Amino acid sequence: MLRRRWRWAVVALGLAVLVALPALVEALPARDGDASAAQLRDEVLASGDVAFSGYAISTGGLTLPVSDALTGVADLLSDQTSLRAWYRGADDWRVDVVSATGETGTHRDATGTWTWDYADQTASRGTLPPLALPTAPDLLPSALGRRLLSEATDDELSRIAPARVAGVDALGLRYTPSDAAASVSAVDVWVDPGTGLPLRVVVRGGDTATPALDTRFLDLSLATPDAATTDFSPPPGADVRSDQDLTDLDPGRQARADLPGTLADLGRRSFDGVPEQIGVYGSGITVLAVSALPGRAAAGLRDQLATTPGAVVDDLGVRIAAGPLALMVAGTSTRDGGRGTYLLAGTVTLDALATAARQIQEAAR
């Protein structure tokens, strides 16, 4: 009897070790390298051609006000998302999101994306607009790391301790934005020293200990996936739709000021295909977007933001912060007595939003 109990105790211990093994491996000390912070950034930016397949999880720590337009984004940034990826190149990849309610796959080709909802048998075609809401593939460490470091300057970069990520001794890199308007306090990226591939990205905002976003690979293979895995064509009988381009949204027939060239000390940038009524300001991870709002949409969003805990309501409008993300609905009066309403959103402080709103009001007078 004693021998049988001992045998089952060994089996139980073995199962416990197997279950805990990934966490134990991650906790092992990681070897560091002598690459400089600037060298690591350059290797990350050059990693877009590195083929891989892997499994990742992304955990968001933000609480966004939920509306019909923002439900998907709110889920991505406030919950845990499981991602399975096959990457052959920048124009040839597939990312599946697996959840308790089903599975959705996004396939990228040379001219756009197909998103396939297995449960609803619905295929949506996207055409790579210049402005788009974030989707699950944007949260892969490989894609997010390259995007966030794309404009980081040498002075904003430093080395941090290495870490074990997906079985790799990954080198640590920190990006600390220098803009006074920045609401992101730091972005930490752990990089595969052999390929420059970002393996983990942690975005931090303010003084809170909870990251705004933490995305990492749990499993990774650098073998090139088979082309048949990433290829997609809608099957017979599928419901085929087109994704909406945010730049096609009609701002409505309302009076609006000409947007200034600078807001909150952030310079305005121009992008092909972005309408003039949408202003994009800043660089790196410190970005502010400003867009005119139709009256009906403005009223509903203003009311929703005003009921959000911590909302600031004053003569400028209503503004909220969700971690490093900030939103504001601001009103303006024009010289001819007209009224206009703007949505301001970005990774800036609430004070920066207030400054930008005042400057828009001044431009309207």
GROMACS .gro file of N, CA, C and O in nm, residues 116-218:
model
  412
  116TRP      N    1  -1.103   3.567  -4.160
  116TRP     CA    2  -1.197   3.455  -4.173
  116TRP      C    3  -1.248   3.417  -4.035
  116TRP      O    4  -1.172   3.378  -3.946
  117ASP      N    5  -1.378   3.433  -4.014
  117ASP     CA    6  -1.445   3.394  -3.891
  117ASP      C    7  -1.499   3.253  -3.911
  117ASP      O    8  -1.594   3.233  -3.987
  118TYR      N    9  -1.437   3.156  -3.845
  118TYR     CA   10  -1.474   3.016  -3.865
  118TYR      C   11  -1.617   2.989  -3.820
  118TYR      O   12  -1.691   2.914  -3.885
  119ALA      N   13  -1.658   3.049  -3.709
  119ALA     CA   14  -1.791   3.021  -3.656
  119ALA      C   15  -1.901   3.075  -3.746
  119ALA      O   16  -2.001   3.007  -3.772
  120ASP      N   17  -1.884   3.199  -3.794
  120ASP     CA   18  -1.987   3.263  -3.877
  120ASP      C   19  -1.970   3.236  -4.025
  120ASP      O   20  -2.054   3.277  -4.106
  121GLN      N   21  -1.858   3.171  -4.062
  121GLN     CA   22  -1.828   3.145  -4.204
  121GLN      C   23  -1.832   3.276  -4.284
  121GLN      O   24  -1.890   3.286  -4.391
  122THR      N   25  -1.766   3.380  -4.227
  122THR     CA   26  -1.764   3.513  -4.288
  122THR      C   27  -1.621   3.552  -4.321
  122THR      O   28  -1.532   3.543  -4.235
  123ALA      N   29  -1.598   3.598  -4.444
  123ALA     CA   30  -1.467   3.645  -4.488
  123ALA      C   31  -1.475   3.795  -4.514
  123ALA      O   32  -1.562   3.841  -4.588
  124SER      N   33  -1.385   3.872  -4.453
  124SER     CA   34  -1.383   4.017  -4.472
  124SER      C   35  -1.252   4.057  -4.539
  124SER      O   36  -1.144   4.016  -4.496
  125ARG      N   37  -1.265   4.138  -4.645
  125ARG     CA   38  -1.148   4.182  -4.719
  125ARG      C   39  -1.107   4.321  -4.676
  125ARG      O   40  -1.188   4.414  -4.675
  126GLY      N   41  -0.981   4.338  -4.634
  126GLY     CA   42  -0.927   4.468  -4.596
  126GLY      C   43  -0.825   4.513  -4.699
  126GLY      O   44  -0.753   4.431  -4.758
  127THR      N   45  -0.818   4.643  -4.722
  127THR     CA   46  -0.733   4.696  -4.829
  127THR      C   47  -0.619   4.784  -4.778
  127THR      O   48  -0.572   4.873  -4.849
  128LEU      N   49  -0.574   4.764  -4.654
  128LEU     CA   50  -0.459   4.833  -4.598
  128LEU      C   51  -0.472   4.984  -4.603
  128LEU      O   52  -0.394   5.053  -4.669
  129PRO      N   53  -0.573   5.041  -4.535
  129PRO     CA   54  -0.590   5.185  -4.534
  129PRO      C   55  -0.479   5.253  -4.454
  129PRO      O   56  -0.413   5.189  -4.370
  130PRO      N   57  -0.455   5.383  -4.478
  130PRO     CA   58  -0.351   5.452  -4.402
  130PRO      C   59  -0.386   5.467  -4.254
  130PRO      O   60  -0.297   5.479  -4.171
  131LEU      N   61  -0.515   5.466  -4.220
  131LEU     CA   62  -0.558   5.471  -4.081
  131LEU      C   63  -0.651   5.354  -4.055
  131LEU      O   64  -0.744   5.330  -4.133
  132ALA      N   65  -0.628   5.282  -3.947
  132ALA     CA   66  -0.714   5.169  -3.913
  132ALA      C   67  -0.706   5.144  -3.764
  132ALA      O   68  -0.603   5.170  -3.700
  133LEU      N   69  -0.815   5.095  -3.706
  133LEU     CA   70  -0.813   5.056  -3.565
  133LEU      C   71  -0.722   4.935  -3.547
  133LEU      O   72  -0.711   4.851  -3.637
  134PRO      N   73  -0.655   4.922  -3.432
  134PRO     CA   74  -0.568   4.807  -3.411
  134PRO      C   75  -0.646   4.677  -3.408
  134PRO      O   76  -0.760   4.671  -3.362
  135THR      N   77  -0.583   4.572  -3.461
  135THR     CA   78  -0.641   4.439  -3.461
  135THR      C   79  -0.544   4.344  -3.393
  135THR      O   80  -0.430   4.380  -3.362
  136ALA      N   81  -0.587   4.220  -3.373
  136ALA     CA   82  -0.506   4.123  -3.300
  136ALA      C   83  -0.366   4.104  -3.360
  136ALA      O   84  -0.267   4.097  -3.285
  137PRO      N   85  -0.349   4.093  -3.494
  137PRO     CA   86  -0.213   4.076  -3.547
  137PRO      C   87  -0.118   4.189  -3.510
  137PRO      O   88   0.003   4.168  -3.503
  138ASP      N   89  -0.171   4.309  -3.484
  138ASP     CA   90  -0.086   4.421  -3.444
  138ASP      C   91  -0.022   4.399  -3.308
  138ASP      O   92   0.074   4.470  -3.272
  139LEU      N   93  -0.076   4.305  -3.229
  139LEU     CA   94  -0.026   4.282  -3.094
  139LEU      C   95   0.083   4.175  -3.087
  139LEU      O   96   0.138   4.152  -2.979
  140LEU      N   97   0.115   4.110  -3.198
  140LEU     CA   98   0.228   4.018  -3.196
  140LEU      C   99   0.354   4.092  -3.153
  140LEU      O  100   0.378   4.205  -3.198
  141PRO      N  101   0.436   4.035  -3.067
  141PRO     CA  102   0.558   4.105  -3.024
  141PRO      C  103   0.645   4.148  -3.141
  141PRO      O  104   0.703   4.257  -3.139
  142SER      N  105   0.654   4.065  -3.244
  142SER     CA  106   0.738   4.097  -3.359
  142SER      C  107   0.691   4.223  -3.430
  142SER      O  108   0.771   4.312  -3.463
  143ALA      N  109   0.559   4.235  -3.453
  143ALA     CA  110   0.505   4.351  -3.522
  143ALA      C  111   0.503   4.474  -3.432
  143ALA      O  112   0.541   4.584  -3.473
  144LEU      N  113   0.461   4.456  -3.307
  144LEU     CA  114   0.449   4.569  -3.216
  144LEU      C  115   0.586   4.628  -3.183
  144LEU      O  116   0.603   4.751  -3.178
  145GLY      N  117   0.684   4.542  -3.161
  145GLY     CA  118   0.818   4.591  -3.128
  145GLY      C  119   0.876   4.676  -3.239
  145GLY      O  120   0.932   4.783  -3.214
  146ARG      N  121   0.863   4.630  -3.363
  146ARG     CA  122   0.915   4.709  -3.476
  146ARG      C  123   0.842   4.843  -3.487
  146ARG      O  124   0.904   4.947  -3.512
  147ARG      N  125   0.711   4.840  -3.470
  147ARG     CA  126   0.634   4.963  -3.486
  147ARG      C  127   0.671   5.066  -3.378
  147ARG      O  128   0.690   5.184  -3.407
  148LEU      N  129   0.681   5.022  -3.252
  148LEU     CA  130   0.706   5.115  -3.144
  148LEU      C  131   0.848   5.171  -3.146
  148LEU      O  132   0.872   5.282  -3.099
  149LEU      N  133   0.943   5.094  -3.198
  149LEU     CA  134   1.082   5.140  -3.202
  149LEU      C  135   1.117   5.211  -3.332
  149LEU      O  136   1.231   5.258  -3.346
  150SER      N  137   1.024   5.223  -3.425
  150SER     CA  138   1.056   5.272  -3.559
  150SER      C  139   1.109   5.414  -3.561
  150SER      O  140   1.185   5.451  -3.652
  151GLU      N  141   1.072   5.496  -3.461
  151GLU     CA  142   1.120   5.634  -3.459
  151GLU      C  143   1.191   5.670  -3.329
  151GLU      O  144   1.212   5.787  -3.299
  152ALA      N  145   1.230   5.569  -3.254
  152ALA     CA  146   1.302   5.594  -3.128
  152ALA      C  147   1.443   5.644  -3.159
  152ALA      O  148   1.515   5.585  -3.240
  153THR      N  149   1.483   5.752  -3.096
  153THR     CA  150   1.616   5.808  -3.117
  153THR      C  151   1.717   5.743  -3.022
  153THR      O  152   1.680   5.682  -2.921
  154ASP      N  153   1.845   5.759  -3.055
  154ASP     CA  154   1.950   5.699  -2.972
  154ASP      C  155   1.940   5.746  -2.827
  154ASP      O  156   1.961   5.667  -2.733
  155ASP      N  157   1.910   5.874  -2.807
  155ASP     CA  158   1.905   5.930  -2.672
  155ASP      C  159   1.788   5.874  -2.590
  155ASP      O  160   1.790   5.886  -2.466
  156GLU      N  161   1.688   5.818  -2.656
  156GLU     CA  162   1.571   5.764  -2.586
  156GLU      C  163   1.587   5.615  -2.554
  156GLU      O  164   1.496   5.556  -2.495
  157LEU      N  165   1.699   5.556  -2.589
  157LEU     CA  166   1.719   5.412  -2.575
  157LEU      C  167   1.823   5.380  -2.468
  157LEU      O  168   1.920   5.453  -2.449
  158SER      N  169   1.801   5.268  -2.399
  158SER     CA  170   1.898   5.218  -2.302
  158SER      C  171   1.884   5.067  -2.295
  158SER      O  172   1.781   5.011  -2.332
  159ARG      N  173   1.989   5.001  -2.244
  159ARG     CA  174   1.985   4.856  -2.226
  159ARG      C  175   1.928   4.824  -2.088
  159ARG      O  176   1.950   4.895  -1.991
  160ILE      N  177   1.852   4.713  -2.080
  160ILE     CA  178   1.802   4.661  -1.954
  160ILE      C  179   1.842   4.514  -1.946
  160ILE      O  180   1.898   4.458  -2.040
  161ALA      N  181   1.812   4.451  -1.835
  161ALA     CA  182   1.853   4.313  -1.812
  161ALA      C  183   1.790   4.219  -1.914
  161ALA      O  184   1.677   4.240  -1.958
  162PRO      N  185   1.862   4.114  -1.951
  162PRO     CA  186   1.805   4.014  -2.043
  162PRO      C  187   1.699   3.932  -1.972
  162PRO      O  188   1.681   3.939  -1.851
  163ALA      N  189   1.627   3.851  -2.050
  163ALA     CA  190   1.523   3.765  -1.993
  163ALA      C  191   1.507   3.642  -2.082
  163ALA      O  192   1.535   3.646  -2.202
  164ARG      N  193   1.462   3.533  -2.021
  164ARG     CA  194   1.431   3.413  -2.097
  164ARG      C  195   1.291   3.426  -2.154
  164ARG      O  196   1.193   3.437  -2.080
  165VAL      N  197   1.279   3.426  -2.286
  165VAL     CA  198   1.150   3.437  -2.353
  165VAL      C  199   1.143   3.330  -2.462
  165VAL      O  200   1.229   3.323  -2.550
  166ALA      N  201   1.041   3.243  -2.454
  166ALA     CA  202   1.024   3.134  -2.551
  166ALA      C  203   1.151   3.051  -2.563
  166ALA      O  204   1.187   3.006  -2.672
  167GLY      N  205   1.221   3.031  -2.451
  167GLY     CA  206   1.341   2.949  -2.450
  167GLY      C  207   1.465   3.017  -2.501
  167GLY      O  208   1.570   2.954  -2.517
  168VAL      N  209   1.457   3.148  -2.527
  168VAL     CA  210   1.569   3.224  -2.582
  168VAL      C  211   1.623   3.320  -2.478
  168VAL      O  212   1.546   3.382  -2.403
  169ASP      N  213   1.755   3.336  -2.473
  169ASP     CA  214   1.816   3.440  -2.390
  169ASP      C  215   1.802   3.572  -2.464
  169ASP      O  216   1.886   3.608  -2.547
  170ALA      N  217   1.693   3.643  -2.436
  170ALA     CA  218   1.660   3.763  -2.511
  170ALA      C  219   1.725   3.886  -2.447
  170ALA      O  220   1.724   3.902  -2.325
  171LEU      N  221   1.779   3.974  -2.533
  171LEU     CA  222   1.846   4.095  -2.486
  171LEU      C  223   1.744   4.205  -2.460
  171LEU      O  224   1.650   4.225  -2.538
  172GLY      N  225   1.762   4.279  -2.351
  172GLY     CA  226   1.665   4.379  -2.309
  172GLY      C  227   1.697   4.519  -2.361
  172GLY      O  228   1.812   4.563  -2.361
  173LEU      N  229   1.592   4.589  -2.405
  173LEU     CA  230   1.604   4.724  -2.459
  173LEU      C  231   1.489   4.808  -2.405
  173LEU      O  232   1.374   4.764  -2.405
  174ARG      N  233   1.519   4.930  -2.359
  174ARG     CA  234   1.415   5.020  -2.309
  174ARG      C  235   1.410   5.147  -2.393
  174ARG      O  236   1.513   5.208  -2.422
  175TYR      N  237   1.287   5.185  -2.429
  175TYR     CA  238   1.261   5.309  -2.503
  175TYR      C  239   1.183   5.401  -2.410
  175TYR      O  240   1.071   5.371  -2.370
  176THR      N  241   1.244   5.514  -2.373
  176THR     CA  242   1.181   5.612  -2.285
  176THR      C  243   1.153   5.738  -2.365
  176THR      O  244   1.246   5.813  -2.396
  177PRO      N  245   1.026   5.763  -2.403
  177PRO     CA  246   0.995   5.880  -2.485
  177PRO      C  247   1.037   6.010  -2.418
  177PRO      O  248   1.022   6.026  -2.296
  178SER      N  249   1.091   6.103  -2.497
  178SER     CA  250   1.141   6.228  -2.442
  178SER      C  251   1.042   6.343  -2.452
  178SER      O  252   1.064   6.447  -2.389
  179ASP      N  253   0.933   6.327  -2.527
  179ASP     CA  254   0.836   6.434  -2.541
  179ASP      C  255   0.769   6.465  -2.408
  179ASP      O  256   0.728   6.374  -2.335
  180ALA      N  257   0.754   6.594  -2.378
  180ALA     CA  258   0.688   6.634  -2.253
  180ALA      C  259   0.543   6.590  -2.251
  180ALA      O  260   0.486   6.568  -2.143
  181ALA      N  261   0.482   6.576  -2.368
  181ALA     CA  262   0.340   6.537  -2.375
  181ALA      C  263   0.320   6.387  -2.363
  181ALA      O  264   0.205   6.341  -2.356
  182ALA      N  265   0.427   6.308  -2.357
  182ALA     CA  266   0.415   6.162  -2.360
  182ALA      C  267   0.345   6.109  -2.236
  182ALA      O  268   0.375   6.150  -2.124
  183SER      N  269   0.252   6.018  -2.256
  183SER     CA  270   0.187   5.949  -2.144
  183SER      C  271   0.245   5.810  -2.122
  183SER      O  272   0.222   5.749  -2.018
  184VAL      N  273   0.318   5.758  -2.220
  184VAL     CA  274   0.387   5.631  -2.205
  184VAL      C  275   0.519   5.657  -2.133
  184VAL      O  276   0.601   5.739  -2.178
  185SER      N  277   0.541   5.592  -2.020
  185SER     CA  278   0.664   5.614  -1.944
  185SER      C  279   0.780   5.533  -1.999
  185SER      O  280   0.895   5.578  -1.994
  186ALA      N  281   0.753   5.414  -2.052
  186ALA     CA  282   0.861   5.331  -2.106
  186ALA      C  283   0.802   5.217  -2.188
  186ALA      O  284   0.691   5.169  -2.162
  187VAL      N  285   0.880   5.174  -2.287
  187VAL     CA  286   0.851   5.053  -2.364
  187VAL      C  287   0.971   4.962  -2.350
  187VAL      O  288   1.083   5.000  -2.385
  188ASP      N  289   0.950   4.842  -2.296
  188ASP     CA  290   1.057   4.744  -2.282
  188ASP      C  291   1.041   4.636  -2.388
  188ASP      O  292   0.931   4.581  -2.405
  189VAL      N  293   1.150   4.607  -2.458
  189VAL     CA  294   1.148   4.507  -2.566
  189VAL      C  295   1.262   4.410  -2.541
  189VAL      O  296   1.376   4.451  -2.518
  190TRP      N  297   1.230   4.280  -2.547
  190TRP     CA  298   1.334   4.178  -2.538
  190TRP      C  299   1.351   4.114  -2.675
  190TRP      O  300   1.253   4.073  -2.739
  191VAL      N  301   1.476   4.106  -2.721
  191VAL     CA  302   1.509   4.081  -2.860
  191VAL      C  303   1.590   3.952  -2.874
  191VAL      O  304   1.684   3.927  -2.797
  192ASP      N  305   1.555   3.872  -2.975
  192ASP     CA  306   1.634   3.753  -3.009
  192ASP      C  307   1.769   3.802  -3.064
  192ASP      O  308   1.773   3.870  -3.166
  193PRO      N  309   1.881   3.766  -2.999
  193PRO     CA  310   2.010   3.819  -3.043
  193PRO      C  311   2.054   3.767  -3.179
  193PRO      O  312   2.139   3.828  -3.244
  194GLY      N  313   1.997   3.657  -3.225
  194GLY     CA  314   2.039   3.602  -3.354
  194GLY      C  315   1.970   3.663  -3.473
  194GLY      O  316   2.028   3.671  -3.582
  195THR      N  317   1.845   3.709  -3.455
  195THR     CA  318   1.767   3.759  -3.568
  195THR      C  319   1.717   3.902  -3.552
  195THR      O  320   1.673   3.962  -3.651
  196GLY      N  321   1.721   3.957  -3.431
  196GLY     CA  322   1.664   4.089  -3.407
  196GLY      C  323   1.514   4.086  -3.388
  196GLY      O  324   1.450   4.191  -3.375
  197LEU      N  325   1.454   3.967  -3.384
  197LEU     CA  326   1.309   3.956  -3.371
  197LEU      C  327   1.266   3.992  -3.229
  197LEU      O  328   1.315   3.935  -3.132
  198PRO      N  329   1.172   4.086  -3.212
  198PRO     CA  330   1.119   4.114  -3.078
  198PRO      C  331   1.039   3.995  -3.027
  198PRO      O  332   0.948   3.946  -3.095
  199LEU      N  333   1.071   3.950  -2.907
  199LEU     CA  334   1.006   3.833  -2.849
  199LEU      C  335   0.907   3.870  -2.739
  199LEU      O  336   0.814   3.794  -2.711
  200ARG      N  337   0.929   3.985  -2.678
  200ARG     CA  338   0.836   4.033  -2.576
  200ARG      C  339   0.836   4.185  -2.576
  200ARG      O  340   0.942   4.247  -2.592
  201VAL      N  341   0.718   4.243  -2.558
  201VAL     CA  342   0.705   4.390  -2.553
  201VAL      C  343   0.615   4.424  -2.434
  201VAL      O  344   0.506   4.368  -2.420
  202VAL      N  345   0.662   4.515  -2.350
  202VAL     CA  346   0.584   4.563  -2.236
  202VAL      C  347   0.573   4.715  -2.246
  202VAL      O  348   0.675   4.784  -2.252
  203VAL      N  349   0.451   4.765  -2.249
  203VAL     CA  350   0.425   4.909  -2.256
  203VAL      C  351   0.378   4.955  -2.119
  203VAL      O  352   0.281   4.899  -2.065
  204ARG      N  353   0.444   5.056  -2.066
  204ARG     CA  354   0.411   5.105  -1.933
  204ARG      C  355   0.367   5.252  -1.941
  204ARG      O  356   0.421   5.328  -2.022
  205GLY      N  357   0.270   5.287  -1.857
  205GLY     CA  358   0.222   5.424  -1.854
  205GLY      C  359   0.214   5.477  -1.713
  205GLY      O  360   0.164   5.409  -1.622
  206GLY      N  361   0.266   5.597  -1.690
  206GLY     CA  362   0.258   5.659  -1.559
  206GLY      C  363   0.333   5.582  -1.453
  206GLY      O  364   0.433   5.515  -1.480
  207ASP      N  365   0.283   5.590  -1.330
  207ASP     CA  366   0.351   5.527  -1.216
  207ASP      C  367   0.291   5.392  -1.178
  207ASP      O  368   0.333   5.330  -1.082
  208THR      N  369   0.191   5.345  -1.252
  208THR     CA  370   0.126   5.220  -1.216
  208THR      C  371   0.218   5.101  -1.242
  208THR      O  372   0.296   5.100  -1.337
  209ALA      N  373   0.209   5.001  -1.155
  209ALA     CA  374   0.291   4.882  -1.169
  209ALA      C  375   0.235   4.786  -1.274
  209ALA      O  376   0.306   4.700  -1.324
  210THR      N  377   0.107   4.801  -1.307
  210THR     CA  378   0.044   4.712  -1.405
  210THR      C  379   0.073   4.763  -1.546
  210THR      O  380   0.040   4.877  -1.578
  211PRO      N  381   0.135   4.681  -1.632
  211PRO     CA  382   0.162   4.727  -1.768
  211PRO      C  383   0.033   4.758  -1.843
  211PRO      O  384  -0.069   4.692  -1.823
  212ALA      N  385   0.038   4.857  -1.930
  212ALA     CA  386  -0.075   4.884  -2.017
  212ALA      C  387  -0.091   4.771  -2.118
  212ALA      O  388  -0.203   4.739  -2.159
  213LEU      N  389   0.021   4.709  -2.156
  213LEU     CA  390   0.018   4.599  -2.252
  213LEU      C  391   0.142   4.514  -2.232
  213LEU      O  392   0.253   4.566  -2.217
  214ASP      N  393   0.123   4.383  -2.231
  214ASP     CA  394   0.234   4.289  -2.218
  214ASP      C  395   0.209   4.176  -2.317
  214ASP      O  396   0.114   4.098  -2.301
  215THR      N  397   0.291   4.168  -2.421
  215THR     CA  398   0.273   4.065  -2.522
  215THR      C  399   0.403   3.989  -2.541
  215THR      O  400   0.510   4.050  -2.547
  216ARG      N  401   0.395   3.856  -2.547
  216ARG     CA  402   0.516   3.775  -2.553
  216ARG      C  403   0.492   3.644  -2.627
  216ARG      O  404   0.380   3.593  -2.631
  217PHE      N  405   0.598   3.593  -2.687
  217PHE     CA  406   0.593   3.459  -2.743
  217PHE      C  407   0.615   3.357  -2.632
  217PHE      O  408   0.702   3.374  -2.547
  218LEU      N  409   0.536   3.250  -2.635
  218LEU     CA  410   0.557   3.137  -2.546
  218LEU      C  411   0.629   3.023  -2.617
  218LEU      O  412   0.696   2.941  -2.554
   0.00000   0.00000   0.00000
